[in-house]
CSV table of C-alpha atoms in Angstrom, one decimal:
chain,number,residue,atom,x,y,z
A,30,MET,CA,0.0,0.0,0.0
A,31,ALA,CA,1.0,3.7,-0.4
A,32,ILE,CA,-0.4,7.1,0.6
A,33,ASP,CA,-2.2,9.3,-1.8
A,34,THR,CA,0.2,12.1,-3.0
A,35,THR,CA,-2.1,13.6,-5.6
A,36,THR,CA,-1.6,17.4,-6.1
A,37,GLN,CA,-3.0,19.7,-8.7
A,38,SER,CA,-1.6,22.8,-10.2
A,39,THR,CA,-3.8,25.8,-9.5
A,40,ALA,CA,-1.7,28.6,-10.9
A,41,PRO,CA,-3.3,30.6,-13.8
A,42,ALA,CA,-1.7,30.4,-17.1
A,43,GLY,CA,1.4,32.5,-17.3
A,44,GLU,CA,1.9,32.7,-13.6
A,45,SER,CA,5.5,32.4,-12.4
A,46,LEU,CA,6.6,28.9,-11.5
A,47,GLY,CA,9.2,30.3,-9.1
A,48,THR,CA,9.3,28.9,-5.6
A,49,PRO,CA,7.1,31.0,-3.3
A,50,ARG,CA,8.5,32.3,-0.1
A,51,LEU,CA,6.8,31.3,3.1
A,52,SER,CA,6.9,33.3,6.3
A,53,THR,CA,8.2,31.8,9.5
A,54,ARG,CA,4.6,31.4,10.8
A,55,ASP,CA,3.6,29.7,7.5
A,56,LYS,CA,6.5,27.3,7.9
A,57,LEU,CA,5.4,26.4,11.4
A,58,VAL,CA,1.8,25.9,10.4
A,59,LEU,CA,3.0,23.7,7.6
A,60,PHE,CA,5.2,21.7,10.0
A,61,VAL,CA,2.3,21.1,12.4
A,62,LEU,CA,-0.1,19.9,9.6
A,63,CYS,CA,2.5,17.8,7.8
A,64,ALA,CA,3.8,16.3,11.1
A,65,ALA,CA,0.3,15.2,11.9
A,66,GLN,CA,-0.3,13.7,8.5
A,67,PHE,CA,3.2,12.0,8.7
A,68,MET,CA,2.2,10.5,12.0
A,69,VAL,CA,-1.0,9.0,10.6
A,70,ALA,CA,0.9,7.6,7.6
A,71,LEU,CA,3.4,6.1,10.0
A,72,ASP,CA,0.6,4.3,11.8
A,73,PHE,CA,-0.5,2.6,8.6
A,74,SER,CA,2.8,0.8,8.3
A,75,VAL,CA,4.9,0.9,11.5
A,76,LEU,CA,3.1,-2.1,13.0
A,77,ASN,CA,3.1,-4.4,10.0
A,78,VAL,CA,6.4,-6.1,10.5
A,79,ALA,CA,5.7,-6.4,14.3
A,80,LEU,CA,2.6,-8.5,13.9
A,81,PRO,CA,4.1,-11.9,14.6
A,82,ASP,CA,5.8,-10.6,17.8
A,83,LEU,CA,2.6,-8.8,18.8
A,84,GLY,CA,0.6,-11.9,18.4
A,85,GLY,CA,3.0,-14.0,20.4
A,86,ASP,CA,3.1,-11.5,23.3
A,87,LEU,CA,-0.7,-10.9,23.6
A,88,GLY,CA,-1.8,-14.4,22.6
A,89,MET,CA,-3.5,-13.4,19.3
A,90,SER,CA,-3.9,-16.2,16.8
A,91,ARG,CA,-2.6,-15.8,13.2
A,92,SER,CA,-6.1,-15.3,11.9
A,93,ALA,CA,-6.8,-12.6,14.6
A,94,LEU,CA,-3.7,-10.6,13.6
A,95,GLN,CA,-5.6,-8.9,10.8
A,96,TRP,CA,-7.7,-7.1,13.4
A,97,ALA,CA,-4.5,-5.3,14.5
A,98,VAL,CA,-4.7,-3.6,11.0
A,99,THR,CA,-8.5,-3.6,10.5
A,100,ALA,CA,-9.3,-2.2,14.0
A,101,PHE,CA,-7.4,1.0,12.9
A,102,ALA,CA,-8.4,1.1,9.3
A,103,LEU,CA,-12.2,0.5,9.8
A,104,PRO,CA,-13.0,3.6,11.9
A,105,SER,CA,-10.4,5.7,10.0
A,106,GLY,CA,-12.3,5.0,6.8
A,107,GLY,CA,-15.8,4.7,8.2
A,108,PHE,CA,-15.9,8.0,10.0
A,109,LEU,CA,-13.8,10.1,7.5
A,110,LEU,CA,-16.8,11.6,5.7
A,111,LEU,CA,-18.7,12.3,8.9
A,112,PHE,CA,-15.8,14.0,10.6
A,113,GLY,CA,-14.9,16.0,7.5
A,114,ARG,CA,-18.4,17.4,7.5
A,115,MET,CA,-18.4,18.0,11.3
A,116,GLY,CA,-15.2,20.1,10.7
A,117,ASP,CA,-17.1,22.2,8.2
A,118,LEU,CA,-19.9,22.7,10.8
A,119,TYR,CA,-18.1,23.1,14.1
A,120,GLY,CA,-14.6,24.2,13.2
A,121,ARG,CA,-11.8,22.3,11.5
A,122,ARG,CA,-9.2,23.4,13.9
A,123,ARG,CA,-11.3,22.3,16.9
A,124,LEU,CA,-11.9,18.8,15.4
A,125,PHE,CA,-8.2,18.6,14.3
A,126,LEU,CA,-7.1,19.2,17.9
A,127,ILE,CA,-9.7,16.7,19.3
A,128,GLY,CA,-8.4,14.1,16.8
A,129,LEU,CA,-4.8,14.7,17.8
A,130,ALA,CA,-5.6,14.3,21.5
A,131,LEU,CA,-7.6,11.2,20.9
A,132,PHE,CA,-4.8,9.7,18.7
A,133,GLY,CA,-2.1,10.4,21.3
A,134,SER,CA,-4.2,8.9,24.1
A,135,ALA,CA,-5.1,5.8,22.1
A,136,SER,CA,-1.5,5.3,21.1
A,137,LEU,CA,-0.5,5.3,24.8
A,138,LEU,CA,-3.3,2.7,25.5
A,139,ALA,CA,-2.0,0.5,22.7
A,140,THR,CA,1.5,0.8,24.0
A,141,LEU,CA,0.5,-0.3,27.5
A,142,ALA,CA,-2.0,-3.0,26.3
A,143,TRP,CA,-2.3,-6.0,28.6
A,144,ASP,CA,-4.5,-8.2,26.4
A,145,PRO,CA,-5.9,-8.3,22.8
A,146,ALA,CA,-9.1,-6.4,23.8
A,147,SER,CA,-7.2,-3.4,25.3
A,148,PHE,CA,-4.8,-3.3,22.3
A,149,LEU,CA,-7.6,-3.5,19.7
A,150,ALA,CA,-9.5,-0.8,21.7
A,151,GLY,CA,-6.4,1.4,21.4
A,152,ARG,CA,-6.1,0.7,17.7
A,153,ALA,CA,-9.8,1.5,17.1
A,154,LEU,CA,-9.5,4.8,19.0
A,155,GLN,CA,-6.4,5.6,16.9
A,156,GLY,CA,-8.5,5.1,13.8
A,157,LEU,CA,-11.1,7.5,15.1
A,158,GLY,CA,-8.4,10.1,15.8
A,159,ALA,CA,-7.0,9.6,12.3
A,160,ALA,CA,-10.5,10.0,10.8
A,161,ALA,CA,-10.6,13.5,12.4
A,162,ILE,CA,-7.0,14.5,11.6
A,163,VAL,CA,-6.9,13.6,7.9
A,164,PRO,CA,-9.8,15.6,6.4
A,165,THR,CA,-9.5,18.6,8.8
A,166,GLY,CA,-5.7,18.7,8.4
A,167,MET,CA,-6.1,18.8,4.6
A,168,SER,CA,-8.8,21.5,4.8
A,169,LEU,CA,-6.7,23.6,7.1
A,170,LEU,CA,-3.8,23.4,4.7
A,171,THR,CA,-5.8,24.4,1.7
A,172,THR,CA,-7.6,27.3,3.6
A,173,THR,CA,-4.4,28.5,5.2
A,174,PHE,CA,-2.3,28.7,2.0
A,175,PRO,CA,-3.9,30.7,-0.9
A,176,GLU,CA,-4.6,29.1,-4.2
A,177,GLY,CA,-1.5,29.3,-6.4
A,178,PRO,CA,2.2,28.6,-5.9
A,179,ALA,CA,2.1,28.8,-2.1
A,180,ARG,CA,-0.6,26.1,-1.9
A,181,ASP,CA,1.1,24.0,-4.6
A,182,ARG,CA,4.3,24.0,-2.6
A,183,ALA,CA,2.5,23.2,0.7
A,184,LEU,CA,0.6,20.3,-1.0
A,185,GLY,CA,3.8,19.0,-2.5
A,186,ILE,CA,5.6,19.0,0.8
A,187,SER,CA,2.6,17.3,2.5
A,188,GLY,CA,2.4,14.7,-0.2
A,189,THR,CA,6.1,13.9,0.0
A,190,LEU,CA,6.0,13.5,3.7
A,191,LEU,CA,2.9,11.3,3.5
A,192,SER,CA,4.7,8.9,1.2
A,193,LEU,CA,7.9,9.1,3.3
A,194,GLY,CA,5.8,8.3,6.4
A,195,PHE,CA,4.8,4.9,5.1
A,196,THR,CA,8.4,4.1,4.1
A,197,VAL,CA,9.9,5.2,7.4
A,198,GLY,CA,7.2,3.2,9.2
A,199,MET,CA,8.1,-0.1,7.6
A,200,VAL,CA,11.9,0.4,8.3
A,201,ALA,CA,11.4,1.9,11.8
A,202,GLY,CA,8.9,-0.9,12.7
A,203,GLY,CA,11.6,-3.5,12.0
A,204,VAL,CA,14.3,-1.7,13.9
A,205,LEU,CA,12.2,-0.9,16.9
A,206,THR,CA,10.7,-4.4,17.1
A,207,ASP,CA,14.1,-6.1,17.0
A,208,THR,CA,15.7,-3.7,19.5
A,209,LEU,CA,12.9,-2.5,21.9
A,210,GLY,CA,9.9,-4.8,21.1
A,211,TRP,CA,6.6,-4.2,19.3
A,212,ARG,CA,5.3,-1.8,22.0
A,213,SER,CA,7.9,0.8,21.0
A,214,THR,CA,6.1,1.1,17.6
A,215,MET,CA,3.0,2.4,19.4
A,216,ALA,CA,5.2,4.5,21.8
A,217,LEU,CA,6.7,6.3,18.8
A,218,LEU,CA,3.2,7.5,17.8
A,219,THR,CA,2.6,8.7,21.3
A,220,VAL,CA,5.7,10.8,21.2
A,221,PHE,CA,4.7,12.3,17.8
A,222,ALA,CA,1.3,13.3,19.2
A,223,LEU,CA,3.0,14.9,22.3
A,224,ILE,CA,5.2,17.0,20.0
A,225,VAL,CA,2.5,18.2,17.7
A,226,LEU,CA,-0.4,18.8,20.0
A,227,PRO,CA,1.1,21.6,22.2
A,228,LEU,CA,2.2,23.5,19.1
A,229,ALA,CA,-1.1,23.3,17.2
A,230,PRO,CA,-3.5,25.6,19.2
A,231,GLY,CA,-1.4,28.7,19.0
A,232,LEU,CA,-0.5,28.3,15.3
A,233,LEU,CA,-3.6,27.0,13.5
A,234,PRO,CA,-6.4,29.4,12.5
A,235,GLU,CA,-10.0,28.3,13.0
A,236,SER,CA,-12.0,27.8,9.8
A,237,ARG,CA,-15.4,26.6,8.7
A,238,THR,CA,-17.6,26.9,5.7
A,239,PRO,CA,-19.4,30.3,5.4
A,240,ARG,CA,-22.6,28.5,4.6
A,241,ARG,CA,-22.9,25.7,7.2
A,242,PRO,CA,-24.4,22.6,5.6
A,243,ARG,CA,-26.7,20.3,7.5
A,244,LEU,CA,-25.2,17.2,9.0
A,245,ASP,CA,-26.4,14.0,7.2
A,246,ILE,CA,-26.8,11.9,10.3
A,247,PRO,CA,-28.9,9.1,8.6
A,248,GLY,CA,-26.2,8.8,5.9
A,249,ALA,CA,-23.4,8.8,8.4
A,250,VAL,CA,-25.1,6.1,10.6
A,251,THR,CA,-25.9,3.8,7.7
A,252,VAL,CA,-22.6,3.9,5.9
A,253,THR,CA,-20.6,3.5,9.1
A,254,THR,CA,-22.6,0.7,10.6
A,255,GLY,CA,-22.9,-1.0,7.2
A,256,LEU,CA,-19.1,-1.1,6.9
A,257,LEU,CA,-18.7,-2.2,10.4
A,258,SER,CA,-21.2,-5.1,9.9
A,259,LEU,CA,-19.4,-6.2,6.7
A,260,ILE,CA,-16.0,-6.2,8.2
A,261,TYR,CA,-17.2,-8.0,11.3
A,262,ALA,CA,-18.8,-10.7,9.1
A,263,LEU,CA,-15.7,-11.2,7.0
A,264,SER,CA,-13.3,-11.2,10.0
A,265,THR,CA,-15.4,-13.6,12.1
A,266,ALA,CA,-15.7,-15.9,9.2
A,267,ALA,CA,-11.9,-16.1,9.2
A,268,ASP,CA,-12.0,-17.9,12.6
A,269,HIS,CA,-15.3,-19.8,12.4
A,270,GLY,CA,-16.5,-20.0,8.7
A,271,PHE,CA,-19.5,-18.5,7.0
A,272,GLY,CA,-22.0,-21.0,8.5
A,273,ARG,CA,-22.4,-19.2,11.8
A,274,ALA,CA,-25.6,-17.3,12.4
A,275,ASP,CA,-23.9,-14.0,13.4
A,276,VAL,CA,-21.7,-14.1,10.3
A,277,ILE,CA,-24.7,-14.5,8.0
A,278,THR,CA,-26.8,-11.9,9.9
A,279,THR,CA,-24.1,-9.2,9.9
A,280,LEU,CA,-23.2,-9.8,6.3
A,281,VAL,CA,-26.8,-9.4,5.2
A,282,ALA,CA,-27.2,-6.4,7.5
A,283,GLY,CA,-24.1,-4.7,6.1
A,284,LEU,CA,-25.4,-5.1,2.5
A,285,LEU,CA,-28.8,-3.8,3.5
A,286,LEU,CA,-27.4,-0.8,5.4
A,287,LEU,CA,-25.2,0.2,2.5
A,288,THR,CA,-28.1,-0.1,0.1
A,289,ALA,CA,-30.1,2.1,2.5
A,290,PHE,CA,-27.2,4.6,2.5
A,291,GLY,CA,-27.5,4.9,-1.3
A,292,VAL,CA,-31.3,5.6,-1.0
A,293,ILE,CA,-30.7,8.2,1.8
A,294,GLU,CA,-28.0,10.0,-0.2
A,295,SER,CA,-30.3,10.2,-3.2
A,296,ARG,CA,-32.8,12.1,-1.1
A,297,SER,CA,-30.6,14.1,1.2
A,298,ALA,CA,-30.3,17.9,0.8
A,299,ALA,CA,-26.7,17.8,2.1
A,300,PRO,CA,-25.4,14.2,1.3
A,301,LEU,CA,-22.1,12.9,2.6
A,302,VAL,CA,-21.7,11.4,-0.9
A,303,SER,CA,-23.1,13.2,-4.0
A,304,LEU,CA,-24.7,10.5,-6.2
A,305,PRO,CA,-24.9,12.9,-9.2
A,306,MET,CA,-21.2,13.3,-8.8
A,307,LEU,CA,-20.8,9.5,-8.9
A,308,ARG,CA,-22.7,9.4,-12.2
A,309,ARG,CA,-19.8,11.2,-13.9
A,310,ARG,CA,-17.9,8.7,-16.0
A,311,THR,CA,-14.5,9.9,-14.8
A,312,VAL,CA,-15.6,9.9,-11.2
A,313,ALA,CA,-17.2,6.5,-11.2
A,314,TRP,CA,-14.5,4.6,-13.1
A,315,GLY,CA,-11.6,6.6,-11.6
A,316,ASN,CA,-12.8,5.7,-8.1
A,317,LEU,CA,-13.1,2.0,-9.1
A,318,GLY,CA,-9.5,2.0,-10.1
A,319,GLY,CA,-8.6,3.8,-6.8
A,320,LEU,CA,-10.6,1.4,-4.7
A,321,VAL,CA,-9.0,-1.7,-6.3
A,322,THR,CA,-5.4,-0.4,-6.2
A,323,PHE,CA,-5.6,0.5,-2.5
A,324,SER,CA,-7.5,-2.6,-1.4
A,325,MET,CA,-5.4,-5.1,-3.3
A,326,MET,CA,-2.0,-3.5,-2.5
A,327,SER,CA,-2.8,-3.5,1.2
A,328,THR,CA,-3.6,-7.2,1.0
A,329,VAL,CA,-0.3,-7.9,-0.7
A,330,VAL,CA,1.7,-6.1,2.0
A,331,PHE,CA,-0.2,-8.0,4.8
A,332,VAL,CA,0.3,-11.4,3.2
A,333,LEU,CA,3.9,-10.8,2.3
A,334,THR,CA,4.6,-9.7,5.9
A,335,LEU,CA,3.4,-13.0,7.2
A,336,TYR,CA,5.2,-14.9,4.4
A,337,LEU,CA,8.6,-13.3,5.0
A,338,GLN,CA,8.6,-13.9,8.7
A,339,GLU,CA,6.7,-17.2,9.1
A,340,VAL,CA,7.8,-19.0,5.9
A,341,LEU,CA,11.3,-17.5,5.2
A,342,ARG,CA,11.9,-16.8,8.9
A,343,LEU,CA,13.2,-13.3,8.4
A,344,SER,CA,13.5,-11.0,11.4
A,345,ALA,CA,11.3,-8.0,11.8
A,346,PHE,CA,14.3,-5.8,10.8
A,347,GLU,CA,15.0,-7.8,7.6
A,348,THR,CA,11.3,-7.6,6.7
A,349,GLY,CA,11.4,-3.9,7.2
A,350,LEU,CA,14.3,-3.6,4.8
A,351,VAL,CA,12.3,-5.4,2.1
A,352,PHE,CA,9.5,-2.9,2.4
A,353,GLY,CA,12.0,-0.1,2.7
A,354,VAL,CA,13.1,-0.8,-0.8
A,355,GLN,CA,9.4,-0.8,-1.8
A,356,GLY,CA,9.0,2.6,-0.3
A,357,VAL,CA,12.1,4.1,-1.9
A,358,LEU,CA,11.0,3.0,-5.4
A,359,SER,CA,7.5,4.3,-4.7
A,360,ALA,CA,9.0,7.7,-3.9
A,361,VAL,CA,10.9,7.5,-7.2
A,362,ALA,CA,7.7,6.7,-9.0
A,363,GLY,CA,6.1,9.8,-7.4
A,364,THR,CA,8.7,12.0,-9.0
A,365,LEU,CA,8.2,10.3,-12.4
A,366,ALA,CA,4.4,10.3,-12.4
A,367,ALA,CA,4.1,13.9,-13.6
A,368,LYS,CA,6.1,13.1,-16.7
A,369,VAL,CA,4.3,9.9,-17.4
A,370,ILE,CA,0.8,11.5,-17.0
A,371,GLY,CA,1.9,14.5,-19.1
A,372,ARG,CA,2.9,12.2,-21.9
A,373,PHE,CA,0.2,9.6,-21.9
A,374,GLY,CA,-2.7,11.3,-20.0
A,375,ALA,CA,-4.3,10.3,-16.7
A,376,ARG,CA,-6.6,7.7,-18.1
A,377,ARG,CA,-3.9,5.7,-19.9
A,378,THR,CA,-1.6,6.0,-16.9
A,379,LEU,CA,-4.3,4.7,-14.6
A,380,VAL,CA,-5.1,1.7,-16.8
A,381,GLY,CA,-1.5,1.0,-17.5
A,382,SER,CA,-0.6,1.3,-13.8
A,383,LEU,CA,-3.3,-1.1,-12.8
A,384,ALA,CA,-2.2,-3.6,-15.5
A,385,GLY,CA,1.4,-3.3,-14.3
A,386,GLN,CA,0.4,-3.8,-10.6
A,387,GLY,CA,-1.7,-6.9,-11.4
A,388,THR,CA,1.0,-8.5,-13.6
A,389,LEU,CA,3.8,-8.0,-11.1
A,390,VAL,CA,1.6,-9.3,-8.2
A,391,ALA,CA,0.9,-12.4,-10.3
A,392,THR,CA,4.6,-13.2,-10.4
A,393,LEU,CA,4.5,-13.6,-6.6
A,394,VAL,CA,2.8,-16.9,-7.0
A,395,LEU,CA,6.3,-18.2,-7.8
A,396,LEU,CA,7.4,-17.7,-4.2
A,397,ASN,CA,8.5,-20.8,-2.3
A,398,ALA,CA,10.0,-21.7,1.0
A,399,HIS,CA,13.6,-21.2,-0.2
A,400,VAL,CA,15.4,-18.1,1.1
A,401,TRP,CA,16.3,-16.9,-2.4
A,402,SER,CA,12.6,-16.0,-2.8
A,403,VAL,CA,13.2,-12.9,-0.8
A,404,TRP,CA,14.8,-11.4,-3.9
A,405,LEU,CA,11.7,-12.1,-6.0
A,406,ALA,CA,9.5,-10.8,-3.3
A,407,THR,CA,11.5,-7.6,-3.0
A,408,ALA,CA,11.7,-6.9,-6.7
A,409,ALA,CA,8.1,-7.8,-7.5
A,410,VAL,CA,6.4,-5.9,-4.6
A,411,SER,CA,8.7,-2.8,-5.2
A,412,LEU,CA,7.9,-2.6,-8.9
A,413,ALA,CA,4.2,-3.3,-8.2
A,414,SER,CA,4.3,-0.4,-5.7
A,415,MET,CA,5.7,1.9,-8.3
A,416,CYS,CA,2.7,1.0,-10.5
A,417,HIS,CA,0.5,1.4,-7.5
A,418,LEU,CA,1.6,4.9,-6.9
A,419,GLY,CA,1.1,5.8,-10.5
A,420,ALA,CA,-2.5,4.5,-10.2
A,421,ILE,CA,-3.0,6.6,-7.0
A,422,ILE,CA,-1.9,9.8,-8.6
A,423,SER,CA,-3.7,9.2,-12.0
A,424,TYR,CA,-7.0,8.1,-10.4
A,425,GLY,CA,-7.0,11.3,-8.3
A,426,LEU,CA,-6.5,13.4,-11.5
A,427,THR,CA,-9.0,11.3,-13.4
A,428,VAL,CA,-11.7,11.8,-10.7
A,429,THR,CA,-11.2,15.6,-10.5
A,430,SER,CA,-10.8,16.1,-14.2
A,431,GLY,CA,-13.6,18.3,-15.7
A,432,VAL,CA,-15.3,18.8,-12.3
A,433,PRO,CA,-16.5,22.5,-11.8
A,434,ASP,CA,-14.6,24.4,-9.1
A,435,GLU,CA,-17.7,24.5,-6.8
A,436,GLU,CA,-17.8,20.7,-6.9
A,437,GLN,CA,-14.1,20.0,-6.4
A,438,GLY,CA,-14.6,19.6,-2.7
A,439,LEU,CA,-17.0,16.7,-3.3
A,440,ALA,CA,-14.7,15.1,-5.8
A,441,THR,CA,-11.6,15.3,-3.7
A,442,GLY,CA,-13.7,14.0,-0.7
A,443,LEU,CA,-14.5,10.9,-2.8
A,444,VAL,CA,-10.9,10.4,-3.6
A,445,THR,CA,-9.9,10.4,0.0
A,446,SER,CA,-12.8,8.2,1.0
A,447,THR,CA,-12.0,5.7,-1.7
A,448,GLN,CA,-8.4,5.5,-0.3
A,449,GLN,CA,-9.6,4.8,3.2
A,450,VAL,CA,-12.3,2.3,2.3
A,451,GLY,CA,-9.9,0.4,0.0
A,452,ILE,CA,-7.4,0.1,2.8
A,453,THR,CA,-10.2,-1.1,5.2
A,454,VAL,CA,-11.8,-3.8,3.1
A,455,GLY,CA,-8.8,-5.4,1.3
A,456,ILE,CA,-7.3,-7.5,4.1
A,457,PRO,CA,-10.7,-8.9,5.4
A,458,LEU,CA,-11.8,-9.8,1.9
A,459,LEU,CA,-8.7,-11.7,0.8
A,460,GLY,CA,-6.2,-11.8,3.7
A,461,VAL,CA,-8.4,-14.3,5.6
A,462,LEU,CA,-7.7,-16.9,2.9
A,463,ALA,CA,-4.0,-16.8,3.9
A,464,THR,CA,-4.5,-16.8,7.6
A,465,THR,CA,-7.0,-19.6,7.7
A,466,SER,CA,-5.1,-21.9,5.3
A,467,ASP,CA,-3.5,-25.0,6.8
A,468,ASP,CA,-0.4,-24.1,4.9
A,469,LEU,CA,0.5,-20.4,4.9
A,470,LEU,CA,2.5,-20.6,1.7
A,471,THR,CA,-0.4,-22.3,-0.2
A,472,GLY,CA,-2.8,-19.7,1.3
A,473,ALA,CA,-0.5,-16.9,0.2
A,474,HIS,CA,-0.4,-18.3,-3.3
A,475,THR,CA,-4.2,-18.3,-3.5
A,476,VAL,CA,-4.6,-14.8,-2.2
A,477,LEU,CA,-1.9,-13.4,-4.5
A,478,ALA,CA,-3.4,-15.1,-7.5
A,479,LEU,CA,-6.9,-13.7,-6.7
A,480,ASP,CA,-5.4,-10.3,-5.9
A,481,ALA,CA,-3.7,-10.1,-9.3
A,482,ALA,CA,-6.8,-11.3,-11.1
A,483,VAL,CA,-9.0,-8.6,-9.4
A,484,VAL,CA,-6.5,-5.8,-10.4
A,485,LEU,CA,-6.2,-7.0,-14.0
A,486,VAL,CA,-10.0,-7.2,-14.4
A,487,ALA,CA,-10.3,-3.7,-12.9
A,488,ALA,CA,-7.8,-2.4,-15.4
A,489,ALA,CA,-9.8,-3.8,-18.2
A,490,LEU,CA,-13.1,-2.5,-16.9
A,491,THR,CA,-11.7,0.9,-16.2
A,492,GLY,CA,-10.1,1.1,-19.7
A,493,LEU,CA,-13.5,0.2,-21.3
A,494,GLY,CA,-15.4,2.6,-19.0
A,495,LEU,CA,-13.2,5.5,-19.9
A,496,ARG,CA,-12.5,4.7,-23.5
A,497,SER,CA,-15.1,7.0,-25.0
A,498,ARG,CA,-14.0,10.0,-23.2
A,499,THR,CA,-10.5,11.4,-23.1
A,500,VAL,CA,-9.3,12.4,-19.7
A,501,GLN,CA,-6.8,15.2,-20.1
A,502,ALA,CA,-3.9,15.2,-17.7
A,503,GLN,CA,-3.9,18.2,-15.3
A,504,PRO,CA,-0.4,19.7,-15.1
A,505,LEU,CA,1.7,18.6,-12.1
A,506,ARG,CA,4.4,21.0,-11.2
A,507,ALA,CA,7.9,19.6,-10.6
A,508,ARG,CA,8.8,19.9,-7.0
């Protein structure tokens, strides 16, 4: 998986491309906002390589380990739209500070966890904090820095640090787990929150929308409980199968609630998700590509983490190095994406990136129990991640292409939501096949083959869905 680093040029034609100067206060505001986003990005990856040690210490089964990831990702995705709208209503700075305080407290709880329940409670509260930090932090950034070169520079720095946060998390997770134990990964997040939180109140301006929209409570309740029900059903099935009554009940309830959400949004005066917006060809097919690339890449990272440590017996530090290479090449891909999109367009880049990601993931079915397979795993996942980042940036540009200025907020909100939902559902949908298999290597092969097939089918469908309309690339300024 990677973090969305999409940025758009907003400078008028002929405007100077020179680097804008930021005041000392602007730099401090940017530091606080970027540090908070970096902290959240770190949380997405810092625990991955520590999962086996965590499971052994707290007595969590292999199939239950996915909850260490899902307990964070589910609330962070499920409450993102609601908290973004609450920031518009009640103040973005206020909700940002609440999110920071909650995230820091939850990280401390996860650090001191004494059993699986207390640890997962901490992770879930971290997810709630992240759901408040991400949308309000981005809104504060775009409202603090005026449209043009200053905002472009701020978004570029923010995007770079988001990508760097994921990479640093994988490497730092391995080093910390090997030297200080898995609890130090959660302690690191606590320290970050303690640094950022005291600085934020005096630096960040309050902001809210001039015309305060109504809060879509029915929509928020149905989409959040619907996602919770689906994830519970899939995760419980990992341990007990799909024959249990509670699995069937929550699976059906989740589908019904999400259907009800669609009906509610079609009638709401201030919907969380604009259905007319989803009818735009670029928005619908672009978000499909985004959903697939995020959900399937998060599954690959989860399965490979287990494979490297439990099949190849690599240490947490060695596993972190594998994903460190992945992160470095992803950062390289981010610098090349602008040129690729400028040459081939956002649509072709999206389709080509999905096809590349699917093809490279397919090569991972050749992994075996011999240690040399680490080289195949490193090369394939790193190159697949380069394609993944290309898909992230191009799907963001595809979704926002041709959308009127007054609707850009809705379009970018969908981009962010797609990212969070993709990260949330990928592991429960496919990861359980690896964790419940009698032989982990066989289960990993099954998951990776299905993963590759889903991405390749999505590439084909996205290409067909967008073929009759050219999606022009929006210029990306070199950083």
